[in-house]
Coordinates of C-alpha atoms in Angstrom, one line a residue:
X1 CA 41.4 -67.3 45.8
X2 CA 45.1 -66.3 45.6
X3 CA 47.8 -68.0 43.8
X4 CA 49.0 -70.4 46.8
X5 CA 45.3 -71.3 47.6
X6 CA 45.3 -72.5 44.0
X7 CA 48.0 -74.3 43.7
X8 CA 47.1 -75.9 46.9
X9 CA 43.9 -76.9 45.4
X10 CA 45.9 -78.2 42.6
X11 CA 48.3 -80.5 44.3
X12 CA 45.1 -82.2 46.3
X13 CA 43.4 -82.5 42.8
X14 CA 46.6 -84.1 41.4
X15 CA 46.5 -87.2 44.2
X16 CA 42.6 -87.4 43.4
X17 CA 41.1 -85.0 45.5
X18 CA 37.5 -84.6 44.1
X19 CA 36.4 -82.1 46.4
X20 CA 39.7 -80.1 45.5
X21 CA 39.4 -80.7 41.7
X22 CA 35.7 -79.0 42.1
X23 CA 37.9 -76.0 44.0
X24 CA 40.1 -76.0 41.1
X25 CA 37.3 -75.7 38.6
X26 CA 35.0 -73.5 40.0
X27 CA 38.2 -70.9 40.3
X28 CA 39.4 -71.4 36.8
X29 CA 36.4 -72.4 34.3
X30 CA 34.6 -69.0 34.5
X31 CA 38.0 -67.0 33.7
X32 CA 38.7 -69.9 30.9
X33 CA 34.9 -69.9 29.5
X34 CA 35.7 -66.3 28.6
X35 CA 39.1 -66.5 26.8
X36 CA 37.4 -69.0 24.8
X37 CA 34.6 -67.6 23.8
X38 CA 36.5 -64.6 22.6
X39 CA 38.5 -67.1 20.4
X40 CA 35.5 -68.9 19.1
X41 CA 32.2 -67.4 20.4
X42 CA 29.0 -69.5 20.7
X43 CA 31.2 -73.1 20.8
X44 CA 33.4 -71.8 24.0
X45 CA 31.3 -74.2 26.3
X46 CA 31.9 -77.3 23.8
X47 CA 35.7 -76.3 23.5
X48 CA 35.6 -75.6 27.5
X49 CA 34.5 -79.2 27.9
X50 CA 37.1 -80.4 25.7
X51 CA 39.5 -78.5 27.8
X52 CA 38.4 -79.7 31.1
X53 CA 38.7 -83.5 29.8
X54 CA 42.2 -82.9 28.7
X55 CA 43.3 -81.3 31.9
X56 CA 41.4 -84.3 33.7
X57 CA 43.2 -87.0 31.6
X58 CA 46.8 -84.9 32.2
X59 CA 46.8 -83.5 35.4
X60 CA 48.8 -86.4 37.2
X61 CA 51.4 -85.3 35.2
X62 CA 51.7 -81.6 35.7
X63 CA 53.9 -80.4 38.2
X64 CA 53.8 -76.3 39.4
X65 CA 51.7 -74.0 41.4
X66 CA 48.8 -72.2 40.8
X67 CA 49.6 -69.4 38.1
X68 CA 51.5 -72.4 36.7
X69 CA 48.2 -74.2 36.3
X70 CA 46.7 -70.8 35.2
X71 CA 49.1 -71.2 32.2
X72 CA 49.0 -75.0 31.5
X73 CA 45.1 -74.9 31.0
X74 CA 44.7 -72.1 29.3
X75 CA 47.3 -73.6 26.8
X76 CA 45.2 -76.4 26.2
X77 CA 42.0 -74.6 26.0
X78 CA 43.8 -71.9 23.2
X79 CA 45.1 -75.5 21.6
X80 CA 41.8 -76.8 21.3
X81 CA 40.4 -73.8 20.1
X82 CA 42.7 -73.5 17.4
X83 CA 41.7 -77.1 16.6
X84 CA 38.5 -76.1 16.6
X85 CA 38.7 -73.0 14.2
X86 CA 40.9 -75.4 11.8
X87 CA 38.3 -77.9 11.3
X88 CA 35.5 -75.6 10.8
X89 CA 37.4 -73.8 8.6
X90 CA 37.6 -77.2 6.7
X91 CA 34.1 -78.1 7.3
X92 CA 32.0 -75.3 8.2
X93 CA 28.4 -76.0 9.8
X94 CA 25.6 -76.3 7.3
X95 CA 22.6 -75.7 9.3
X96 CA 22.1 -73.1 11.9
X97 CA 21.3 -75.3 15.7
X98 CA 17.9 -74.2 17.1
X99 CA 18.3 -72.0 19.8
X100 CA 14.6 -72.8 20.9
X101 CA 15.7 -74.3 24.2
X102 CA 13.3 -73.4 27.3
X103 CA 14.4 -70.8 29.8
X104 CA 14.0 -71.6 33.7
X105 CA 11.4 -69.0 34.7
X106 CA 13.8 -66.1 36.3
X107 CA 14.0 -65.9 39.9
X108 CA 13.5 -62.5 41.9
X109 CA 16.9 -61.5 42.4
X110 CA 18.1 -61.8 38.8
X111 CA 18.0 -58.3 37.3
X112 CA 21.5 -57.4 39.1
X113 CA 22.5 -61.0 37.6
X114 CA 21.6 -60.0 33.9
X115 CA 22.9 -56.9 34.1
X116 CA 26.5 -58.2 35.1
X117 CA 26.5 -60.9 32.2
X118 CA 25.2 -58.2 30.0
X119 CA 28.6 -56.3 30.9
X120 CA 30.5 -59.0 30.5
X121 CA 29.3 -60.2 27.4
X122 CA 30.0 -56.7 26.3
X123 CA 33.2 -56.6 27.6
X124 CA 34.1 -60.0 25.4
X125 CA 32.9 -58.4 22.7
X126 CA 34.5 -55.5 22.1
X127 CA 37.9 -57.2 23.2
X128 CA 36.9 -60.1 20.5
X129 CA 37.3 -56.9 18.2
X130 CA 40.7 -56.6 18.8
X131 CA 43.4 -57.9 16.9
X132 CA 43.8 -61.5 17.6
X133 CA 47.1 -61.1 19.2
X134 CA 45.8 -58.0 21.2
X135 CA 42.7 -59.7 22.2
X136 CA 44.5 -62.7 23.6
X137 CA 47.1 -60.9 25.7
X138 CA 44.4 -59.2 27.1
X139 CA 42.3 -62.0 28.0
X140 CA 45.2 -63.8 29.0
X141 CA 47.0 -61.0 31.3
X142 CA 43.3 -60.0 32.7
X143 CA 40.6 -62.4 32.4
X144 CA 43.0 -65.7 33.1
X145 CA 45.2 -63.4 35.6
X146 CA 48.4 -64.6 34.2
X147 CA 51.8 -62.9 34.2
X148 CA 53.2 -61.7 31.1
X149 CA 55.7 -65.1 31.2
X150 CA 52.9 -67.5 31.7
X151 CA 51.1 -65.8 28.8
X152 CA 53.9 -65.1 26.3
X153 CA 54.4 -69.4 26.8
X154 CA 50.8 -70.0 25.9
X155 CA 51.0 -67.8 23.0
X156 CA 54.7 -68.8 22.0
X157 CA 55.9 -65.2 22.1
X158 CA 57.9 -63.7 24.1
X159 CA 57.2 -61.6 27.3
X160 CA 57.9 -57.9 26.0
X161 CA 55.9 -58.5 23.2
X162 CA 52.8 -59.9 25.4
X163 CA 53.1 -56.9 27.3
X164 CA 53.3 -54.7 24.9
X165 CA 50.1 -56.3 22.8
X166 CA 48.4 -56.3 25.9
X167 CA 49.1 -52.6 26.7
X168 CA 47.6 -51.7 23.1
X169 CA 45.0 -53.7 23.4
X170 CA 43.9 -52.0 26.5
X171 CA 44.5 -48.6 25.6
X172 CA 42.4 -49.0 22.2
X173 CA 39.9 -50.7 24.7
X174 CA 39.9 -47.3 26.8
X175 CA 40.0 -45.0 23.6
X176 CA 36.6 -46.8 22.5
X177 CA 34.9 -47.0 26.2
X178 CA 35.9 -43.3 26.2
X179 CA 34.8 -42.3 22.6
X180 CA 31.2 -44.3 23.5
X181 CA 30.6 -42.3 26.7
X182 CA 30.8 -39.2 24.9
X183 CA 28.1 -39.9 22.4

């Protein structure tokens, strides 16, 4: 979906479009799902869900176009992830949650299906190696598909140095993609 699509999308959402808020969702959740689960791993979907019901509560009140809305959620989501690191910083989890949950039996055609969220799970990883503020301008500049001026105001920073974290952070991406082929 291109940026005018989107912000079409957006505008029908805003006067309470439902089938137009699904449009909106489906387009942005997987790309936000995966900047958040490089900032806080396993709890992406919780802080994802937080997200969504914060852009549900505000989204009368934002105004702009598609990259625009690019930019305002994933400010909220990076918000509530920091949130999120903050308090478990302040009260770390105890236990460890029992990941004994039933799997659907797989269907025929999922093979090509694992093997894509196998890359991409990859992928997350090794940019969730980064630096913080490489990993982020990545995720930002390539996951979310944001401009270097929509990402530098989610980040507070300013555009040059977005681009320039980003271009490390891809080119350290490359040297270790690179350096594991060979071996």
């Amino acid at each position: 979906m291109d940026d005018g699509e989107l912000g079409d999308a957006v505008g029908r959402a805003r006067g309470g479009d439902e089938a137009a808020f699904g449009v909106v969702y489906r387009e942005v959740h997987p790309m936000l799902l995966g900047y958040l689960y490089a900032l806080v791993g396993e709890d992406a979907d919780d802080i994802a869900s937080e997200t969504w019901h914060d852009i549900v509560r505000d989204l009368r009140r934002f105004h702009g176009d598609g990259p625009g809305f690019r930019g305002w959620a994933a400010t909220i989501a990076r918000h509530r992830a920091l949130d999120h690191l903050r308090r478990a910083k302040v009260r770390p989890r105890t236990t460890a949650l029992d990941d004994g949950t039933a799997e659907p039996p797989a269907a025929p055609d999922s093979e090509h299906l694992a093997l894509e969220n196998i890359a991409t799970e990859r992928a997350l990883a090794l940019i969730a190696e980064l630096p913080q503020d490489q990993a982020e301008a990545v995720l930002l500049r390539v996951v979310l598909g944001l401009n270097a001026p929509t990402a530098a105001k989610v980040l507070g920073k300013r555009p040059g140095a977005v681009r320039t974290a980003s271009h490390r952070g891809l080119k350290r991406l490359s040297e270790r993609l690179s350096g594991a082929g060979e071996k």
